[in-house]
Coordinates of C-alpha atoms and ligand atoms in Angstrom, one line a residue:
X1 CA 10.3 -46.4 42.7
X2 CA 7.8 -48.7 41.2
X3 CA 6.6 -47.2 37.9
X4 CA 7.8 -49.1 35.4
X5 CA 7.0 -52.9 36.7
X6 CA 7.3 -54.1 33.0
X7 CA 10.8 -54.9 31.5
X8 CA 11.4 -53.2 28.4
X9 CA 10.6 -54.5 24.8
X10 CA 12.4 -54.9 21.7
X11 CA 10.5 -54.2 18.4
X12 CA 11.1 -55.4 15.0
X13 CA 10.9 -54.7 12.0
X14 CA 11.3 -57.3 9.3
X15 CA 10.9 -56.5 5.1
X16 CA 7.7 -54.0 6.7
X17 CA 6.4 -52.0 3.5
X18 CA 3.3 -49.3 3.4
X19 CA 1.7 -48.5 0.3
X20 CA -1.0 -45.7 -0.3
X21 CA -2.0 -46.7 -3.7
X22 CA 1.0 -45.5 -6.1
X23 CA 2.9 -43.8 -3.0
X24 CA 5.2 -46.0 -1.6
X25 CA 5.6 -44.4 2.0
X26 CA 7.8 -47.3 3.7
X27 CA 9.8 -49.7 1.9
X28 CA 11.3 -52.9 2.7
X29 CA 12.3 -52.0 5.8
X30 CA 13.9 -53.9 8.7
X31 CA 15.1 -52.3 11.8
X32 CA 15.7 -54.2 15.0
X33 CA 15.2 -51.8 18.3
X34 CA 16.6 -53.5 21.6
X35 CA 14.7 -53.8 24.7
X36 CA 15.4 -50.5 27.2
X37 CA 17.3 -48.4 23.4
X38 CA 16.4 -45.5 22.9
X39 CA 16.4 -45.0 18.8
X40 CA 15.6 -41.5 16.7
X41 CA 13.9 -41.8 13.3
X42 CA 15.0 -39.1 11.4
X43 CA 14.7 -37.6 8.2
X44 CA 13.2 -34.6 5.9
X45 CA 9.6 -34.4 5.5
X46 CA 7.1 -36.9 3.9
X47 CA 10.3 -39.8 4.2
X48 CA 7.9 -41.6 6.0
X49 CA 9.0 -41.7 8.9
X50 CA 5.2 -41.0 11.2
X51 CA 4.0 -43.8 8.4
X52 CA 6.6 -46.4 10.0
X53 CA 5.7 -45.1 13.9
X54 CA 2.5 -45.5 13.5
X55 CA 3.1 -49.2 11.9
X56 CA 4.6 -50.0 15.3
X57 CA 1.6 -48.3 17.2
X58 CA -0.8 -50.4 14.9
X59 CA -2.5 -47.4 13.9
X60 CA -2.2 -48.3 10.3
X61 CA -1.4 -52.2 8.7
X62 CA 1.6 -52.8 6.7
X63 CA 1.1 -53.7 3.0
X64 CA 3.6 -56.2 3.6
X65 CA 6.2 -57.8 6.0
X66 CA 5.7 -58.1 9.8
X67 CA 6.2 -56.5 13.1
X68 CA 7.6 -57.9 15.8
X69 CA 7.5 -56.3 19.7
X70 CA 8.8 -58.2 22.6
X71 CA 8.9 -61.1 20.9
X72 CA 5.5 -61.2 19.8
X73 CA 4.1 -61.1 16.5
X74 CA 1.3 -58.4 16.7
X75 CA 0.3 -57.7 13.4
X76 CA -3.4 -58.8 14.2
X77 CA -3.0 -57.1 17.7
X78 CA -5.3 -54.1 18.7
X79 CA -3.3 -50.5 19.4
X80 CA -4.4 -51.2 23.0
X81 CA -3.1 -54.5 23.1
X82 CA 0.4 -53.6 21.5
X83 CA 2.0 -53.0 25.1
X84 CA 3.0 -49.4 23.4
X85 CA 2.4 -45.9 24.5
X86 CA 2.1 -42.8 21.7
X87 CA 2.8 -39.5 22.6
X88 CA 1.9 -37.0 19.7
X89 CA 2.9 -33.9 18.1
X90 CA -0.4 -32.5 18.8
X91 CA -0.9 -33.4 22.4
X92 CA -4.6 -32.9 23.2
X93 CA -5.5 -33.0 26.2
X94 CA -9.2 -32.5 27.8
X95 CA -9.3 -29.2 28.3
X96 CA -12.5 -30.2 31.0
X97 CA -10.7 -32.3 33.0
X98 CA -7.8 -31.7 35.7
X99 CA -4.2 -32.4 35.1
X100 CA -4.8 -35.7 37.4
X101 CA -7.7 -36.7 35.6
X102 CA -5.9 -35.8 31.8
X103 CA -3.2 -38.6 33.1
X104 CA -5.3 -41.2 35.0
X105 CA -7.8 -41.0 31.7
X106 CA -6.2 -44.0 30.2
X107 CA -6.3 -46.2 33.2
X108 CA -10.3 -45.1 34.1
X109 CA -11.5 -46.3 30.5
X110 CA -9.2 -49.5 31.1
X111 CA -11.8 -50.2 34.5
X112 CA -8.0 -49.8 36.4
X113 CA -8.9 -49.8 40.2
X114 CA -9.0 -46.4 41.8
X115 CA -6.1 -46.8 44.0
X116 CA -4.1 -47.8 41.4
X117 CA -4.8 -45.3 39.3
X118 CA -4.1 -43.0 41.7
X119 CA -1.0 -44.4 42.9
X120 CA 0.5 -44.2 39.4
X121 CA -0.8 -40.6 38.7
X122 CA 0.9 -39.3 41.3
X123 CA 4.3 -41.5 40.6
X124 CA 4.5 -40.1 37.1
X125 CA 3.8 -36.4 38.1
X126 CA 6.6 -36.5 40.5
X127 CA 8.4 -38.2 38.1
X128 CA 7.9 -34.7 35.5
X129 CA 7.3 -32.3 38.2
X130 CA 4.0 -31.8 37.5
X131 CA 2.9 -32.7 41.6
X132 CA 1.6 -29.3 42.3
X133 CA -0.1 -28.6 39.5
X134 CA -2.3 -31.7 39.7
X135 CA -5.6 -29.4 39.9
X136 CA -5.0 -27.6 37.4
X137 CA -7.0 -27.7 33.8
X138 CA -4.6 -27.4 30.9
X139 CA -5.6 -23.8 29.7
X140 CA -4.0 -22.9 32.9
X141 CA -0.6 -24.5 31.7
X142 CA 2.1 -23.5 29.5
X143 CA 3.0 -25.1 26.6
X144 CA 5.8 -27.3 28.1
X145 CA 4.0 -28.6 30.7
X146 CA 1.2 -29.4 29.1
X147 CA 3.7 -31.2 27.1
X148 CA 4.9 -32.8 30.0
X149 CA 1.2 -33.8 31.1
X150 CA 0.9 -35.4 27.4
X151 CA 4.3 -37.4 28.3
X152 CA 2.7 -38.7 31.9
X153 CA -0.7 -39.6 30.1
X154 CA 1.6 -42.2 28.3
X155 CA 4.4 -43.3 31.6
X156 CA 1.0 -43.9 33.6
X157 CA 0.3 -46.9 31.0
X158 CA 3.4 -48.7 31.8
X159 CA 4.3 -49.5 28.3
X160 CA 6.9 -51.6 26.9
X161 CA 7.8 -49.3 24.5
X162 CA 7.4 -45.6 24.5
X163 CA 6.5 -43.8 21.0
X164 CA 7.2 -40.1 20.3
X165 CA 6.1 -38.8 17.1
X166 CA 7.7 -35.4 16.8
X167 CA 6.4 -34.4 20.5
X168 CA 8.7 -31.3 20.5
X169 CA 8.0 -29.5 17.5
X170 CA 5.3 -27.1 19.0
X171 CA 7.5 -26.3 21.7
X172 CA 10.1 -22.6 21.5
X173 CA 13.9 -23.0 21.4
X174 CA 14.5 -23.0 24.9
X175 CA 11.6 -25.4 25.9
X176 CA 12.7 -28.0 23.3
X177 CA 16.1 -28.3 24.8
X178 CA 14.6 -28.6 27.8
X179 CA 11.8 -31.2 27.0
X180 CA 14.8 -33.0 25.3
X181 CA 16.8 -32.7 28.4
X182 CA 14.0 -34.2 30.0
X183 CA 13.1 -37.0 27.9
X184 CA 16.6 -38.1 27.7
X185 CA 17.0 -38.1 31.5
X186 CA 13.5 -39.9 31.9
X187 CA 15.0 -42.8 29.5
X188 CA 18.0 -43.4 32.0
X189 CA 15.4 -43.6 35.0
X190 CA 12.9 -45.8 33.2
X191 CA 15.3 -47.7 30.9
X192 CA 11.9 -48.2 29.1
X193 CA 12.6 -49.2 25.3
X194 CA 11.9 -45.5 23.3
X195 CA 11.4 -44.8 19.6
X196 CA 11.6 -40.9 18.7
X197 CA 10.4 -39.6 15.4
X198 CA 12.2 -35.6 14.5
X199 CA 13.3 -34.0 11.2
X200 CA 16.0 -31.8 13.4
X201 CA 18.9 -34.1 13.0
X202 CA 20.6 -32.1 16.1
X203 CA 17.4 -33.2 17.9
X204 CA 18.0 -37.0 16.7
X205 CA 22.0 -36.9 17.2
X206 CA 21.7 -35.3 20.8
X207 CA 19.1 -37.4 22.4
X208 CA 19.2 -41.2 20.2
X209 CA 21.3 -43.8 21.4
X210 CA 21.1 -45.0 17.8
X211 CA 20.3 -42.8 14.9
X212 CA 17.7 -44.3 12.0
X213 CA 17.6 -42.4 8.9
X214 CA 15.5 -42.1 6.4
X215 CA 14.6 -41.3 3.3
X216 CA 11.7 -41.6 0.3
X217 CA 10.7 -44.7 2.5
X218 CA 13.9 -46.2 3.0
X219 CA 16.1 -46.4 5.5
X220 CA 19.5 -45.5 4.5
X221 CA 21.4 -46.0 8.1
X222 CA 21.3 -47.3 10.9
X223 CA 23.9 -46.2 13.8
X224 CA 25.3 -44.4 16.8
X225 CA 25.2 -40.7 16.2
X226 CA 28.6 -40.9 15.8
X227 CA 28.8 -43.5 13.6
X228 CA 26.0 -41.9 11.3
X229 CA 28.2 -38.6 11.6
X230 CA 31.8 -39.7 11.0
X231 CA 31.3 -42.5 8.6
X232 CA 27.9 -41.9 6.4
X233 CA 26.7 -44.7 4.2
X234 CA 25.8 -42.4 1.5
X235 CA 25.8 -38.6 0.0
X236 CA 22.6 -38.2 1.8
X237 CA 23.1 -39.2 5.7
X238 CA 26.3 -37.0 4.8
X239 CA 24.1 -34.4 3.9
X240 CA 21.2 -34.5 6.3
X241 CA 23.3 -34.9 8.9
X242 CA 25.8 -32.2 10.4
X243 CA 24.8 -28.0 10.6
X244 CA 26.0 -26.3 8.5
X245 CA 25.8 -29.4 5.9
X246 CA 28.9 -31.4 4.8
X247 CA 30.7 -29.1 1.8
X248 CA 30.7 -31.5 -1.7
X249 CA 32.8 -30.8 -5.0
X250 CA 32.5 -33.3 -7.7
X251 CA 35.0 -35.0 -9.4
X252 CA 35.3 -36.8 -13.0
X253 CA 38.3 -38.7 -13.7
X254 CA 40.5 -37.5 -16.7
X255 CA 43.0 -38.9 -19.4
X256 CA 45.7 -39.2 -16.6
X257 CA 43.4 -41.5 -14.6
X258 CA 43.1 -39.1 -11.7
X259 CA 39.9 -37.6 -10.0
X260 CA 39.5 -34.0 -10.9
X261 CA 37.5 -31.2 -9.6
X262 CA 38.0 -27.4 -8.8
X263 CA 41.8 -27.4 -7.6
X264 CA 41.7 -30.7 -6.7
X265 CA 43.6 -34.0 -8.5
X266 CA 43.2 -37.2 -6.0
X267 CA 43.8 -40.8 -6.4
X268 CA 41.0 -42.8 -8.1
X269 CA 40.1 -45.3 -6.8
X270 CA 38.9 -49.2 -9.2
X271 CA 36.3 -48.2 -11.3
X272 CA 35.4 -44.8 -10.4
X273 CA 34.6 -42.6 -13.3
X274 CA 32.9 -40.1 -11.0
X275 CA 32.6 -39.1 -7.7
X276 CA 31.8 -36.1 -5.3
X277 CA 34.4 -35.3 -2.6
X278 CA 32.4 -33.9 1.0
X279 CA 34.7 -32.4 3.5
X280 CA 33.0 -31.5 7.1
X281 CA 33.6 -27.9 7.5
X282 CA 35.1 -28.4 10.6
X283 CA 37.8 -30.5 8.5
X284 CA 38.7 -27.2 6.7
X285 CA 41.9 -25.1 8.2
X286 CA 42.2 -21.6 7.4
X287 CA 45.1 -19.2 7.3
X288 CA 45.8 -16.1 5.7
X289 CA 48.2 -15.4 2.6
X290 CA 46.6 -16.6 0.0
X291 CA 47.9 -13.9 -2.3
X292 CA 51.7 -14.9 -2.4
X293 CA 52.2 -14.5 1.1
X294 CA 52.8 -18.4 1.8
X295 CA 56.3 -19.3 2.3
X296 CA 55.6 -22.9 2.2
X297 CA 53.0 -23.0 -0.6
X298 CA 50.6 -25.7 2.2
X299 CA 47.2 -25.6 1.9
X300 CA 44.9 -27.4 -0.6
X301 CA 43.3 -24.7 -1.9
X302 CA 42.9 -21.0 -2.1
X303 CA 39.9 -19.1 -1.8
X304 CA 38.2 -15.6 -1.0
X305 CA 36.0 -15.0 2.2
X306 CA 32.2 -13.9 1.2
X307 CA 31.1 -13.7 4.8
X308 CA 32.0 -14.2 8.7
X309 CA 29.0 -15.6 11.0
X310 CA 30.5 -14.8 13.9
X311 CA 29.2 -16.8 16.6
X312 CA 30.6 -16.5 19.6
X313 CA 32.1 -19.7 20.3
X314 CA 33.0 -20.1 16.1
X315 CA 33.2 -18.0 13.4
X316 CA 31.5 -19.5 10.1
X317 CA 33.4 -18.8 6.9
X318 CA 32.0 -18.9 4.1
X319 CA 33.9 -19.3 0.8
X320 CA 34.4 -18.6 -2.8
X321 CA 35.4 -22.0 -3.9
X322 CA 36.9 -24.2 -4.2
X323 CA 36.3 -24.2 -7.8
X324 CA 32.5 -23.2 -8.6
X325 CA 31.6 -24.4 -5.2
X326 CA 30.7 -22.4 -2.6
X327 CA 32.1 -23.9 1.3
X328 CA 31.7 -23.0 4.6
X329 CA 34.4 -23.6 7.2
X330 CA 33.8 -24.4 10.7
X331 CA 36.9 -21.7 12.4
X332 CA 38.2 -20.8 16.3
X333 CA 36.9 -17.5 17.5
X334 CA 40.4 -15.8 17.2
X335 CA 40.4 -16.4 13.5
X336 CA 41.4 -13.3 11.9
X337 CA 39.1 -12.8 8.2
X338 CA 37.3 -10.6 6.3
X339 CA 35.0 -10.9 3.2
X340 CA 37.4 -10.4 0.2
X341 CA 40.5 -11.4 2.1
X342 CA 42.0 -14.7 0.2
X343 CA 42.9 -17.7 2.4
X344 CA 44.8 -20.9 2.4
X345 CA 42.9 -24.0 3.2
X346 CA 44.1 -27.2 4.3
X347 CA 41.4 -30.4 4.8
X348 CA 41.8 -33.0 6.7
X349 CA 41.7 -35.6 4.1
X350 CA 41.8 -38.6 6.6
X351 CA 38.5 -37.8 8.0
X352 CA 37.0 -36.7 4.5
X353 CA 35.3 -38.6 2.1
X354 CA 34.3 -39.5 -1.4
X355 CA 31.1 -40.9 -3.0
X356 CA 30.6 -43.1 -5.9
X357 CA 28.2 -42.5 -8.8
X358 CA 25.3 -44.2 -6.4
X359 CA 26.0 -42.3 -3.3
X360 CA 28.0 -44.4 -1.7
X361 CA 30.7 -43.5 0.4
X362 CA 34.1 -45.3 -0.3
X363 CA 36.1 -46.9 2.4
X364 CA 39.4 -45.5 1.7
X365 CA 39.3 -42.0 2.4
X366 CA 40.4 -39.1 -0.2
X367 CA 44.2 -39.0 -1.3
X368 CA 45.5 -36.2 -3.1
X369 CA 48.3 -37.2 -5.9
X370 CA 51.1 -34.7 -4.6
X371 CA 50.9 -36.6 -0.9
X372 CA 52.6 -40.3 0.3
X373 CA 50.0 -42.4 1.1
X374 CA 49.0 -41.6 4.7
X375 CA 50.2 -43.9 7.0
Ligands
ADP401 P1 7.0 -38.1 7.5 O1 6.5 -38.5 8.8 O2 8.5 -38.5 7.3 O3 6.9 -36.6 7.2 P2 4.9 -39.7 6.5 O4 5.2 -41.0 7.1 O5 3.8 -38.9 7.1 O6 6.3 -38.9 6.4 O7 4.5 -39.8 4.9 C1 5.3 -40.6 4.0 C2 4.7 -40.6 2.6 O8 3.4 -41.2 2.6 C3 4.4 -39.2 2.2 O9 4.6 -39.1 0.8 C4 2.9 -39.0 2.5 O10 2.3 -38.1 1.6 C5 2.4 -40.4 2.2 N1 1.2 -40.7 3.1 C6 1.2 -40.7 4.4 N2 -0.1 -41.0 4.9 C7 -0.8 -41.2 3.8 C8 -2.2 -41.5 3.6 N3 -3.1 -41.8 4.6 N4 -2.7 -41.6 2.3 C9 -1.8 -41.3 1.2 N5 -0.5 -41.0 1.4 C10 0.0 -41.0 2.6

């Protein structure tokens, strides 16, 4: 197929730190990105996630640390010279010039020979299925295919690495999933080494092979999205990550050395004076009789339904508690509740978790003290 004639590049990232005067966009960050991965940044707005793209793209210099890509020390490289393509949130194209000449632009200021240019304008609009709309001038194009035009302007480059900094965000639901879709099946053909920038964390968990987030300039985790799901360094990649958001209590340990909170009394672990229990609220099982209508007394709390989103697939409960919190459980369709009904919860304390003072999520999962040991 012939359009990517490079191999892919790794990039790295080693003790890189930006400074804007007092603001401290990126800090001390290292992050190694293998040749042909394809790794999301994520994380809210102004974490600096754009600042550390555009580090890569040599837009901007580091205040300190270097940047590595392919093996090559390029922080004294040009932009151009970087071996890296950018695709941006606002794609402009020129609204004078056809689709074919918007994606051969690059190549024509480069002095690229005609034929080549041509040859690789036409691979990377079959390549998005933008073949028949070649003659076309962008005003003439919807928003996801001019989209699409933006994403050949950078394949026609052949880069080693493929930047994205939040190239979706301007797009409607529908067109998003789509574009993702089509990002993420463009990765498996080209196997070209990609680095995606979102704040959607469903956008970064469905499409990265590896997951890097961050926050106030630092990155607090690398990992698979499952990994960066199921076992969160900290209270914040709990937080940010997962919709609707991990449910937290927290706890404070009392005379009797245990970890109390709401209705809850669980083993402490060494040294922890204080910590805030998060349960997933798909970790939270709901059955009626809650007022004395439980035989068996099971369940690890009791609560009262404030609202039902019912969803179709799920139903969304939220809940008054435990204690002063308020949770949301993740529940089956055929899940039959009410607002002001009372429920029985039971959590699935093996896949829960508990954070120390600093944030930091403990190995050893929750243990309540009226339970064995799990096994
Ligand atoms: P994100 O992309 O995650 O929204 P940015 O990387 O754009 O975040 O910004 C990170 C931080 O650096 C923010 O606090 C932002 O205000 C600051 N910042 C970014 N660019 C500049 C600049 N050119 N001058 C001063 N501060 C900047």
């Amino acid at each position: 197929m012939g359009l990517v004639t490079r191999a892919p590049q790794g990039v790295e990232l080693r003790g890189v730190e930006k400074r804007y005067g007092e603001v401290v966009a990126v800090r001390a960050l290292d992050l190694e990105v293998r040749p042909g991965e394809l790794v999301v940044l994520v994380g809210p707005s102004g974490c600096g996630k754009s600042t550390l793209l555009r580090l890569i793209a040599g837009l901007i210099a580091p205040t300190a640390g270097e940047v590595w890509i392919g093996g090559r020390r390029v922080d004294d490289v040009e932009p151009g010279a970087r071996d890296v393509s950018m695709v941006f949130q606002s794609y402009a194209l020129y609204p004078h010039m056809t689709v074919a000449g918007n994606l051969g632009f690059g190549l024509r200021v480069r002095g690229t020979p005609r034929d080549e240019i041509e040859r690789r304008v036409a691979e990377a609009a079959a390549a998005l299925g933008l073949s028949d709309l070649l003659s076309r001038r962008p005003g003439q194009l919807s928003g996801g295919q001019r989209q699409r035009v933006a994403l050949g302007r950078a394949m026609v480059r052949d880069p080693g690495v493929f930047l994205f900094d939040e190239p979706l965000s301007n797009l409607d639901a529908e067109l998003r999933l789509r574009t993702r879709d089509e990002i993420a099946a463009l990765h498996r053909r080209l196997g070209t080494t990609m680095i995606f920038v979102t704040h959607d964390q469903v956008e970064a968990l469905s499409l990265g092979e590896r997951v890097a987030v961050m926050d106030r300039g630092r990155l607090q985790q690398v990992g698979t999205p499952d990994e960066v799901y199921r076992r969160p360094r900290n209270l914040f990649v709990a937080g940010f990550v997962g919709s609707p958001p991990i449910n937290c209590i927290p706890l404070a340990r009392d005379e009797g050395g245990r970890l109390v909170g709401g209705p809850f009394a669980l083993h402490a672990p060494a040294g922890l004076d204080r910590a805030t229990l998060g349960v997933r609220p798909e970790d939270l099982s709901l059955a009626g009789g809650g007022d004395g209508g439980d035989p068996t007394g099971a369940g690890d709390f009791r609560a009262a339904v404030l609202r039902v989103e019912a969803l179709g697939s799920e139903q969304r409960v939220h809940l008054d508690g435990p204690g002063d919190a308020a949770w949301v459980a993740r529940a089956g369709p055929s899940l039959r509740v009410a607002p002001g009904d009372r429920v029985r919860i039971s959590i699935a304390w093996e896949r829960s978790h508990l954070f120390g003072p600093d944030g930091r999520r403990e190995e050893m999962a929750p243990r309540p003290m009226n339970r064995p040991a799990s096994p």
